[in-house]
CSV table of C-alpha atoms and ligand atoms in Angstrom, one decimal:
chain,number,residue,atom,x,y,z
A,1,MET,CA,-8.6,3.5,8.8
A,2,SER,CA,-5.6,5.9,9.7
A,3,THR,CA,-4.6,4.1,12.9
A,4,TYR,CA,-3.4,0.3,13.8
A,5,ARG,CA,-6.5,0.3,16.2
A,6,ARG,CA,-9.0,0.9,13.6
A,7,LEU,CA,-7.1,-1.4,11.2
A,8,ALA,CA,-7.2,-4.3,14.1
A,9,VAL,CA,-11.1,-3.6,14.4
A,10,GLY,CA,-11.4,-3.8,10.5
A,11,MET,CA,-9.7,-7.2,10.8
A,12,GLY,CA,-12.2,-8.3,13.3
A,13,MET,CA,-9.4,-8.2,16.0
A,14,ASN,CA,-9.0,-6.9,19.7
A,15,PRO,CA,-8.6,-3.1,19.2
A,16,ASN,CA,-5.6,-3.4,21.5
A,17,ALA,CA,-3.8,-6.0,19.4
A,18,THR,CA,-0.1,-4.8,18.8
A,19,ILE,CA,1.2,-4.1,15.4
A,20,PRO,CA,3.1,-7.5,15.5
A,21,GLU,CA,-0.1,-9.4,16.4
A,22,ILE,CA,-2.0,-7.6,13.4
A,23,ALA,CA,1.1,-8.1,11.1
A,24,ASP,CA,1.1,-12.0,11.9
A,25,GLU,CA,-2.6,-12.2,11.5
A,26,TYR,CA,-2.6,-10.5,8.1
A,27,VAL,CA,0.3,-12.9,7.1
A,28,ARG,CA,-1.5,-15.9,8.3
A,29,ARG,CA,-4.6,-15.0,6.5
A,30,THR,CA,-3.0,-14.2,3.3
A,31,GLN,CA,-1.0,-17.4,3.0
A,32,GLU,CA,-3.9,-19.8,3.6
A,33,LYS,CA,-5.9,-21.2,0.6
A,34,PRO,CA,-7.3,-18.5,-1.7
A,35,ILE,CA,-11.2,-17.9,-0.9
A,36,PRO,CA,-12.9,-17.2,-4.4
A,37,PRO,CA,-15.9,-15.0,-4.5
A,38,VAL,CA,-19.6,-16.2,-4.7
A,39,MET,CA,-22.2,-14.6,-7.3
A,40,VAL,CA,-25.6,-13.3,-6.0
A,41,ASP,CA,-28.5,-12.1,-7.8
A,42,ALA,CA,-29.0,-8.5,-8.4
A,43,THR,CA,-32.3,-8.6,-6.1
A,44,ASP,CA,-30.0,-9.5,-3.4
A,45,ALA,CA,-27.3,-6.8,-4.2
A,46,PRO,CA,-28.0,-3.4,-2.6
A,47,CYS,CA,-25.5,-1.7,-5.0
A,48,LYS,CA,-28.4,-2.4,-7.7
A,49,GLU,CA,-31.2,-0.4,-5.7
A,50,ASN,CA,-30.8,2.2,-8.5
A,51,ILE,CA,-29.8,1.5,-12.1
A,52,LEU,CA,-29.0,4.7,-14.1
A,53,LEU,CA,-28.4,4.2,-17.8
A,54,GLY,CA,-28.1,6.4,-21.0
A,55,ASP,CA,-28.2,10.2,-20.1
A,56,ASP,CA,-29.3,9.3,-16.5
A,57,ALA,CA,-25.7,8.1,-15.9
A,58,ASN,CA,-24.3,11.4,-15.3
A,59,LEU,CA,-21.1,12.0,-13.1
A,60,PHE,CA,-22.2,15.5,-12.4
A,61,HIS,CA,-25.0,14.0,-10.1
A,62,LEU,CA,-22.3,12.4,-7.9
A,63,PRO,CA,-20.8,14.8,-5.1
A,64,GLY,CA,-17.2,14.7,-6.4
A,65,PRO,CA,-15.3,16.8,-4.0
A,66,MET,CA,-12.6,19.4,-4.6
A,67,VAL,CA,-10.4,17.5,-2.1
A,68,HIS,CA,-7.5,20.3,-1.6
A,69,GLU,CA,-7.3,23.8,-2.8
A,70,GLY,CA,-5.0,23.5,-6.1
A,71,ASP,CA,-6.2,20.0,-7.1
A,72,GLY,CA,-6.4,19.9,-10.8
A,73,GLY,CA,-10.2,18.9,-10.6
A,74,ARG,CA,-12.9,17.3,-8.7
A,75,TYR,CA,-11.6,13.5,-7.5
A,76,LEU,CA,-14.6,11.5,-7.1
A,77,ALA,CA,-12.5,8.3,-6.6
A,78,THR,CA,-10.0,8.5,-3.8
A,79,TRP,CA,-10.9,5.6,-1.7
A,80,HIS,CA,-12.5,3.0,-4.2
A,81,PHE,CA,-11.1,0.5,-6.7
A,82,VAL,CA,-11.1,0.0,-10.3
A,83,VAL,CA,-12.2,-3.8,-11.4
A,84,ALA,CA,-10.9,-5.2,-14.7
A,85,LYS,CA,-10.2,-8.3,-16.4
A,86,ASP,CA,-7.3,-9.5,-18.5
A,87,PRO,CA,-8.7,-9.9,-22.0
A,88,ASP,CA,-6.6,-13.2,-22.5
A,89,THR,CA,-6.6,-15.1,-19.3
A,90,ARG,CA,-9.8,-13.6,-17.8
A,91,ALA,CA,-7.8,-12.8,-14.4
A,92,ILE,CA,-9.6,-10.3,-12.2
A,93,ASN,CA,-7.9,-7.2,-10.9
A,94,TRP,CA,-8.9,-4.7,-8.4
A,95,GLY,CA,-6.7,-1.7,-7.9
A,96,MET,CA,-7.0,1.8,-6.1
A,97,TYR,CA,-6.1,4.4,-9.0
A,98,ARG,CA,-7.1,7.7,-8.2
A,99,ILE,CA,-9.8,9.3,-10.7
A,100,MET,CA,-10.8,13.0,-11.5
A,101,VAL,CA,-14.0,13.9,-13.1
A,102,PHE,CA,-13.6,15.6,-16.5
A,103,ASP,CA,-17.2,15.9,-17.8
A,104,GLU,CA,-20.7,14.3,-17.3
A,105,LYS,CA,-19.6,11.0,-18.9
A,106,THR,CA,-15.6,11.2,-18.5
A,107,MET,CA,-13.3,10.6,-15.8
A,108,VAL,CA,-9.4,10.4,-16.0
A,109,GLY,CA,-6.4,9.3,-13.8
A,110,PRO,CA,-3.0,8.1,-13.6
A,111,VAL,CA,-2.8,4.0,-14.0
A,112,LEU,CA,1.0,3.7,-13.6
A,113,PRO,CA,2.6,1.6,-15.8
A,114,PHE,CA,3.9,-1.2,-13.6
A,115,SER,CA,0.6,-1.4,-11.8
A,116,ASP,CA,-1.4,-4.6,-12.6
A,117,MET,CA,-4.1,-2.8,-14.6
A,118,GLY,CA,-1.2,-0.7,-16.4
A,119,LYS,CA,0.4,-3.8,-17.6
A,120,MET,CA,-2.9,-5.0,-18.8
A,121,PHE,CA,-3.9,-1.8,-20.5
A,122,HIS,CA,-0.7,-0.8,-22.0
A,123,GLY,CA,0.8,-4.1,-22.8
A,124,LYS,CA,-2.7,-5.6,-24.5
A,125,HIS,CA,-5.4,-3.1,-25.2
A,126,VAL,CA,-3.5,-0.4,-26.3
A,127,PRO,CA,-1.4,-2.3,-29.0
A,128,ARG,CA,-4.8,-4.1,-30.1
A,129,ASN,CA,-6.7,-0.7,-30.0
A,130,GLU,CA,-9.3,-2.3,-28.1
A,131,PRO,CA,-11.2,-0.7,-25.4
A,132,MET,CA,-11.0,-1.9,-21.8
A,133,PRO,CA,-14.3,-2.5,-19.8
A,134,PHE,CA,-14.0,-1.2,-16.1
A,135,ALA,CA,-16.1,-1.0,-13.0
A,136,VAL,CA,-15.1,1.6,-10.5
A,137,VAL,CA,-16.4,0.5,-6.9
A,138,LEU,CA,-17.0,3.8,-4.8
A,139,ALA,CA,-17.0,2.7,-1.1
A,140,ALA,CA,-16.7,-1.1,-0.6
A,141,ASP,CA,-16.0,-3.0,2.6
A,142,PRO,CA,-12.9,-2.1,4.6
A,143,LEU,CA,-11.1,-5.4,3.9
A,144,SER,CA,-11.9,-5.4,0.2
A,145,SER,CA,-10.4,-1.8,0.0
A,146,ILE,CA,-7.1,-3.1,1.9
A,147,ALA,CA,-7.0,-5.8,-0.8
A,148,SER,CA,-7.3,-3.5,-3.4
A,149,CYS,CA,-4.3,-1.4,-2.6
A,150,ALA,CA,-2.2,-4.2,-1.2
A,151,PRO,CA,0.9,-5.1,-3.9
A,152,SER,CA,-0.1,-8.8,-3.6
A,153,GLN,CA,0.0,-11.5,-6.6
A,154,ILE,CA,-3.4,-13.0,-5.6
A,155,PRO,CA,-6.4,-11.8,-7.5
A,156,GLU,CA,-7.8,-9.1,-5.0
A,157,ASP,CA,-11.4,-10.5,-5.2
A,158,GLN,CA,-9.8,-13.7,-3.7
A,159,LEU,CA,-7.4,-11.9,-1.3
A,160,ALA,CA,-10.5,-10.0,0.1
A,161,GLY,CA,-12.1,-13.3,0.9
A,162,MET,CA,-9.0,-14.3,2.5
A,163,LEU,CA,-8.9,-11.4,4.6
A,164,HIS,CA,-12.6,-11.7,5.5
A,165,GLY,CA,-12.4,-15.5,5.9
A,166,GLU,CA,-15.3,-16.2,3.8
A,167,PRO,CA,-15.9,-15.4,0.2
A,168,VAL,CA,-17.0,-11.9,-1.0
A,169,GLU,CA,-20.3,-11.6,-2.5
A,170,LEU,CA,-20.1,-10.3,-6.3
A,171,VAL,CA,-22.8,-9.4,-8.8
A,172,LYS,CA,-22.8,-8.9,-12.7
A,173,CYS,CA,-22.4,-5.4,-14.3
A,174,GLU,CA,-25.2,-4.0,-16.4
A,175,THR,CA,-23.2,-3.3,-19.5
A,176,CYS,CA,-20.0,-5.4,-19.3
A,177,ASP,CA,-18.7,-8.9,-18.5
A,178,LEU,CA,-17.6,-7.8,-15.2
A,179,GLU,CA,-18.5,-8.4,-11.5
A,180,VAL,CA,-18.7,-5.9,-8.6
A,181,PRO,CA,-19.2,-6.3,-4.7
A,182,ALA,CA,-22.8,-6.6,-4.3
A,183,HIS,CA,-22.7,-4.5,-0.9
A,184,ALA,CA,-20.8,-1.5,-2.3
A,185,GLU,CA,-22.4,1.9,-2.3
A,186,ILE,CA,-21.8,3.1,-5.9
A,187,ILE,CA,-20.8,1.4,-9.0
A,188,ILE,CA,-19.6,3.3,-12.4
A,189,GLU,CA,-19.4,1.2,-15.2
A,190,GLY,CA,-17.6,2.1,-18.8
A,191,GLU,CA,-14.7,1.6,-21.0
A,192,ILE,CA,-11.1,2.8,-20.9
A,193,HIS,CA,-10.1,4.2,-24.5
A,194,PRO,CA,-6.9,2.9,-25.7
A,195,SER,CA,-6.2,5.9,-28.1
A,196,VAL,CA,-7.4,9.1,-26.1
A,197,SER,CA,-5.9,10.8,-23.0
A,198,ILE,CA,-6.7,13.9,-21.0
A,199,LEU,CA,-4.5,16.1,-18.9
A,200,GLU,CA,-4.7,15.1,-15.1
A,201,ALA,CA,-3.5,16.2,-11.9
A,202,PRO,CA,-2.1,18.0,-9.7
A,203,PHE,CA,-3.6,16.3,-6.6
A,204,GLY,CA,-2.5,16.4,-3.0
A,205,GLU,CA,-0.7,13.3,-2.7
A,206,TYR,CA,0.3,10.3,-0.3
A,207,THR,CA,3.7,11.6,0.1
A,208,GLY,CA,2.5,14.7,1.7
A,209,TYR,CA,3.1,16.9,-1.3
A,210,ARG,CA,1.6,17.9,-4.5
A,211,THR,CA,4.2,16.4,-6.9
A,212,SER,CA,3.0,14.5,-10.0
A,213,PRO,CA,3.0,16.6,-13.0
A,214,ARG,CA,-0.2,17.6,-15.1
A,215,ASP,CA,0.3,15.1,-17.9
A,216,PRO,CA,-2.0,13.1,-20.2
A,217,ARG,CA,-3.5,10.2,-18.5
A,218,THR,CA,-6.0,7.3,-18.7
A,219,VAL,CA,-9.4,8.1,-19.9
A,220,TYR,CA,-12.7,6.5,-18.4
A,221,ARG,CA,-15.8,6.9,-20.4
A,222,ILE,CA,-18.8,5.7,-18.3
A,223,LYS,CA,-22.2,4.0,-19.7
A,224,ALA,CA,-23.8,3.0,-16.2
A,225,ILE,CA,-24.0,4.1,-12.7
A,226,THR,CA,-25.7,1.9,-10.0
A,227,HIS,CA,-26.0,2.8,-6.4
A,228,ARG,CA,-27.8,2.0,-3.1
A,229,ASN,CA,-30.5,4.0,-1.8
A,230,ASN,CA,-29.1,7.2,-0.2
A,231,PRO,CA,-25.5,6.3,-1.2
A,232,MET,CA,-22.2,7.3,0.6
A,233,ILE,CA,-19.1,8.0,-1.2
A,234,MET,CA,-15.7,7.6,0.8
A,235,VAL,CA,-12.9,10.1,0.3
A,236,SER,CA,-9.4,9.9,1.2
A,237,ASN,CA,-7.7,13.2,1.9
A,238,PRO,CA,-4.0,12.5,1.5
A,239,GLY,CA,-1.5,15.0,3.1
A,240,ILE,CA,1.4,15.0,5.6
A,241,PRO,CA,1.5,11.6,7.6
A,242,THR,CA,-0.4,9.9,8.9
A,243,ASP,CA,-3.6,8.9,6.9
A,244,GLU,CA,-5.2,5.6,5.9
A,245,ASN,CA,-3.6,5.3,2.4
A,246,GLN,CA,-0.1,5.7,4.1
A,247,LEU,CA,-0.7,3.4,6.9
A,248,LEU,CA,-2.7,0.7,5.1
A,249,ARG,CA,-0.2,0.7,2.0
A,250,SER,CA,3.0,0.8,4.4
A,251,PHE,CA,1.2,-2.3,6.3
A,252,SER,CA,0.6,-4.4,3.2
A,253,LEU,CA,4.0,-3.4,1.4
A,254,GLY,CA,6.1,-4.4,4.4
A,255,LEU,CA,4.2,-7.6,5.0
A,256,GLU,CA,4.2,-8.5,1.3
A,257,MET,CA,8.1,-7.9,1.5
A,258,ARG,CA,8.4,-10.1,4.6
A,259,LYS,CA,6.6,-12.9,2.9
A,260,LEU,CA,8.8,-12.5,-0.3
A,261,LEU,CA,12.1,-12.8,1.9
A,262,GLU,CA,10.8,-15.5,4.0
A,263,SER,CA,9.8,-17.4,0.9
A,264,GLN,CA,13.5,-17.1,-0.2
A,265,GLY,CA,14.6,-18.6,3.2
A,266,ILE,CA,16.4,-15.7,4.2
A,267,PRO,CA,16.6,-15.4,8.1
A,268,ILE,CA,14.7,-12.5,8.8
A,269,THR,CA,13.0,-11.5,12.2
A,270,GLY,CA,10.5,-8.9,10.8
A,271,VAL,CA,9.9,-6.3,8.4
A,272,TYR,CA,8.3,-2.9,9.5
A,273,MET,CA,7.5,-0.3,6.6
A,274,MET,CA,7.0,3.0,8.5
A,275,PRO,CA,4.0,4.9,7.8
A,276,GLU,CA,5.5,8.1,8.7
A,277,SER,CA,7.9,7.6,5.8
A,278,THR,CA,4.9,7.4,3.4
A,279,HIS,CA,5.9,4.0,2.7
A,280,HIS,CA,9.4,5.0,1.6
A,281,MET,CA,11.4,3.6,4.5
A,282,VAL,CA,11.4,0.0,5.6
A,283,VAL,CA,13.3,-1.8,8.3
A,284,VAL,CA,14.3,-5.3,8.2
A,285,GLY,CA,15.5,-7.2,11.1
A,286,VAL,CA,17.6,-10.1,10.3
A,287,LYS,CA,19.8,-12.8,12.0
A,288,HIS,CA,23.4,-11.9,10.8
A,289,ALA,CA,24.1,-15.4,9.4
A,290,TYR,CA,26.4,-14.6,6.5
A,291,SER,CA,28.0,-11.7,4.9
A,292,GLY,CA,26.2,-9.7,2.3
A,293,ILE,CA,22.9,-10.4,3.9
A,294,ALA,CA,21.7,-6.8,3.8
A,295,SER,CA,22.7,-6.5,0.0
A,296,GLN,CA,20.8,-9.8,-0.8
A,297,ILE,CA,17.6,-8.4,1.1
A,298,ALA,CA,17.8,-4.9,-0.7
A,299,ASN,CA,18.5,-6.4,-4.1
A,300,LEU,CA,15.3,-8.8,-3.6
A,301,ALA,CA,13.1,-6.0,-2.4
A,302,PHE,CA,14.1,-3.5,-4.6
A,303,GLY,CA,13.7,-5.8,-7.7
A,304,SER,CA,10.5,-7.0,-6.7
A,305,LYS,CA,7.0,-5.7,-7.7
A,306,LEU,CA,7.2,-3.7,-4.6
A,307,GLY,CA,10.4,-1.8,-6.0
A,308,PRO,CA,8.6,1.3,-7.5
A,309,TRP,CA,6.8,2.2,-4.4
A,310,PHE,CA,9.7,2.8,-1.8
A,311,HIS,CA,13.4,3.5,-1.8
A,312,MET,CA,14.9,3.3,1.6
A,313,ILE,CA,15.7,-0.1,3.4
A,314,VAL,CA,17.5,0.0,6.9
A,315,VAL,CA,18.8,-3.5,7.6
A,316,VAL,CA,19.3,-4.2,11.7
A,317,ASP,CA,20.2,-7.0,13.7
A,318,ASP,CA,17.8,-9.3,15.7
A,319,LYS,CA,18.4,-7.3,18.8
A,320,THR,CA,16.9,-4.1,17.5
A,321,ASP,CA,13.1,-3.7,17.8
A,322,ILE,CA,12.1,-2.7,14.4
A,323,TYR,CA,8.9,-1.1,15.7
A,324,ASN,CA,10.9,1.2,18.0
A,325,LYS,CA,11.9,4.5,16.1
A,326,ASP,CA,14.3,5.4,18.9
A,327,GLU,CA,16.2,1.9,18.6
A,328,VAL,CA,16.2,2.0,14.8
A,329,ILE,CA,17.5,5.6,14.9
A,330,HIS,CA,20.3,4.6,17.2
A,331,ALA,CA,21.3,1.7,15.1
A,332,LEU,CA,21.0,4.0,11.8
A,333,SER,CA,23.2,6.6,13.2
A,334,THR,CA,25.8,4.4,15.2
A,335,LYS,CA,26.2,1.1,13.1
A,336,CYS,CA,25.8,2.2,9.7
A,337,HIS,CA,29.4,3.3,8.1
A,338,PRO,CA,28.5,6.5,6.3
A,339,ILE,CA,30.5,5.4,3.1
A,340,ARG,CA,30.8,1.4,3.6
A,341,GLY,CA,27.3,0.8,5.1
A,342,ILE,CA,25.5,2.6,2.4
A,343,ARG,CA,24.6,1.1,-1.1
A,344,LYS,CA,23.4,3.4,-3.8
A,345,TYR,CA,21.1,2.2,-6.7
A,346,GLU,CA,21.2,5.0,-9.3
A,347,ASN,CA,18.7,5.4,-12.2
A,348,ASP,CA,16.2,3.0,-10.8
A,349,ILE,CA,12.6,2.4,-11.0
A,350,GLY,CA,10.3,5.3,-9.3
A,351,THR,CA,7.0,7.0,-9.8
A,352,PRO,CA,6.1,10.6,-11.0
A,353,LEU,CA,5.1,11.2,-7.2
A,354,ASN,CA,8.7,11.0,-5.7
A,355,PRO,CA,9.1,14.5,-4.3
A,356,TYR,CA,12.9,14.0,-4.1
A,357,ALA,CA,13.3,13.2,-7.7
A,358,SER,CA,14.1,16.0,-10.6
A,359,PRO,CA,11.1,17.3,-12.6
A,360,GLU,CA,12.4,15.3,-15.5
A,361,GLU,CA,13.0,12.3,-13.5
A,362,ARG,CA,9.3,12.3,-12.4
A,363,LYS,CA,8.1,12.8,-15.8
A,364,MET,CA,10.0,9.5,-16.8
A,365,GLY,CA,9.2,7.6,-13.6
A,366,VAL,CA,12.9,7.3,-12.7
A,367,GLY,CA,13.9,7.1,-9.1
A,368,ALA,CA,17.1,6.2,-6.9
A,369,LYS,CA,17.3,3.8,-3.8
A,370,VAL,CA,19.6,3.3,-1.0
A,371,LEU,CA,20.4,0.6,1.5
A,372,PHE,CA,21.4,1.4,5.1
A,373,ASP,CA,23.5,-1.8,6.2
A,374,CYS,CA,23.2,-1.3,10.0
A,375,LEU,CA,25.2,-4.7,10.8
A,376,PHE,CA,28.7,-4.7,12.2
A,377,PRO,CA,30.8,-6.8,9.7
A,378,LEU,CA,31.2,-10.4,10.8
A,379,ASP,CA,35.1,-10.5,10.4
A,380,TRP,CA,35.3,-8.0,13.4
A,381,PRO,CA,37.0,-9.7,16.3
A,382,THR,CA,34.5,-10.1,19.3
A,383,SER,CA,36.9,-8.4,21.6
A,384,ASP,CA,36.5,-5.1,19.2
A,385,LEU,CA,32.9,-5.2,18.9
A,386,PRO,CA,31.5,-2.1,20.4
A,387,LEU,CA,29.2,-3.3,23.3
A,388,LYS,CA,25.7,-1.8,23.6
A,389,VAL,CA,25.3,-0.1,27.0
A,390,ALA,CA,21.9,-0.5,28.3
A,391,PHE,CA,20.1,-1.4,31.7
A,392,SER,CA,19.2,-4.8,30.4
A,393,THR,CA,22.9,-5.6,29.3
A,394,ASN,CA,25.1,-3.9,31.6
A,395,TYR,CA,23.9,-4.9,35.2
A,396,PRO,CA,23.8,-8.4,36.9
A,397,LYS,CA,20.5,-9.8,36.7
A,398,ASP,CA,20.1,-9.7,40.6
A,399,ILE,CA,20.6,-6.1,40.6
A,400,GLN,CA,18.2,-5.6,37.6
A,401,GLU,CA,15.6,-7.7,39.6
A,402,LYS,CA,16.1,-5.7,42.7
A,403,VAL,CA,15.8,-2.5,40.9
A,404,LEU,CA,12.7,-3.4,39.1
A,405,SER,CA,10.9,-5.1,42.1
A,406,ASN,CA,11.5,-1.8,44.2
A,407,TRP,CA,10.5,0.7,41.4
A,408,GLU,CA,7.3,1.9,42.7
A,409,ASN,CA,8.8,1.9,46.4
A,410,TYR,CA,11.4,4.5,44.9
A,411,GLY,CA,8.4,6.7,44.3
A,412,TYR,CA,8.2,6.1,40.5
A,413,LYS,CA,5.2,5.1,38.4
A,414,ASN,CA,5.2,1.9,36.5
B,1,FMN,C1,-5.7,6.3,-1.9
B,1,FMN,C2,-4.6,5.4,-3.1
B,1,FMN,C3,-4.6,6.0,-4.3
B,1,FMN,C4,-3.7,5.5,-5.1
B,1,FMN,N1,-3.6,6.1,-6.6
B,1,FMN,C5,-3.0,5.2,-7.4
B,1,FMN,C6,-2.8,5.7,-8.8
B,1,FMN,O1,-3.7,6.7,-9.0
B,1,FMN,N2,-2.3,5.1,-9.7
B,1,FMN,C7,-1.6,4.1,-9.5
B,1,FMN,O2,-1.1,3.4,-10.4
B,1,FMN,N3,-1.5,3.4,-8.1
B,1,FMN,C8,-2.2,4.1,-7.2
B,1,FMN,N4,-2.3,3.6,-6.0
B,1,FMN,C9,-1.4,2.3,-5.6
B,1,FMN,C10,-2.4,1.1,-6.1
B,1,FMN,O3,-3.5,1.1,-5.3
B,1,FMN,C11,-1.4,-0.1,-5.5
B,1,FMN,O4,-0.2,-0.1,-6.1
B,1,FMN,C12,-2.2,-1.4,-5.6
B,1,FMN,O5,-1.3,-2.4,-5.3
B,1,FMN,C13,-2.5,-1.6,-7.1
B,1,FMN,O6,-2.9,-3.0,-7.5
B,1,FMN,P1,-2.1,-3.8,-8.5
B,1,FMN,O7,-0.9,-4.4,-7.8
B,1,FMN,O8,-3.5,-4.8,-9.0
B,1,FMN,O9,-1.8,-2.9,-9.7
B,1,FMN,C14,-3.1,4.1,-4.9
B,1,FMN,C15,-3.2,3.9,-3.6
B,1,FMN,C16,-3.9,4.3,-2.8
B,1,FMN,C17,-4.1,3.6,-1.3
B,2,MN,MN1,-3.6,-6.7,-8.9
């Protein structure tokens, strides 16, 4: 799903749907009533065609690939999700958190502290010294995968239902009180241990670099594997843009930001997170209704759940096409004052994966952020405003129409 065309197909839309059309459809579906999952019997669940317990549940029997040369190990889970439940509220969480194989029964991966599972594990299980049951879903349907890596507040099993327009079918796990998608290819069940850690990384990451340090990370001890007959695993092989995790994460990050800004009544005209920026640079179009609007947008977005994942906001006016890189670069390089138009946020939240951060900052998850305000100040007299020069703005309508209607007669192609 590394192109918008494939994303449109995954959403059940026309493959030729435009980015704004796919975006509107995602926003529409994810703002309707949550669609809870339904339970099915194990006999109706292909992921239960084979049930391996005890010594038979052996990670070395699964083809965990060495995804890139130089990776710290074999990464079995790169396009998957981890299912867990809050021990108090029983709220469900699905999240895509990469996992490396350590031995026949053990896996390890980074669960960043600001992720939903990170907050649950570090905030509840570790202080109580209680193991956390998990189920890793290897290869679910495309929309469930999208839901599991979308930074949404809605429990992901319901979000997946909303994206599908119907409930997802779940089935009970063999060894714990969790439910997993009945139609997935492979399920790995077990417990995460609160007091153990193992070194993990490096890995070729979504930023297009191998960045995060080899550090002690979260340990998954396995108890059971269930799978379809002739199962498949899915692999995401991250690198320089654009691959599926950059495209899909940019898509959902940008649109969750759009919903956040709209929920606050800010007169935005659109939000586009550029996949080529590996979801680090977002463009926000806005009606310049009042002074300080760009800062208001940046403060909200940087301060939200989305904040750790990106660090550049470009705010443009409603006449700039946010999906057109040429127009955005033109606005950025001509309308953003190199001093007054830039607002810096030092010592802010970041991830260990940020290539721009110092080795020390990466270890601590410290980052920095920047706003590029590409709006001409409201107090400039209209007579002094630089006027955009373009075919559509600088020629009388009748001349424009004459040229356009004669375009092919001149010998040009449309
Ligand atoms: C392929 C892929 C790998 C990811 N790996 C990790 C990871 O190892 N650790 C992590 O904290 N987030 C990782 N993420 C990001 C999370 O999936 C993302 O933040 C998601 O929203 C987590 O769900 P949550 O909001 O329920 O925590 C990854 C995303 C993708 C697409
Ligand atoms: Mn979540």
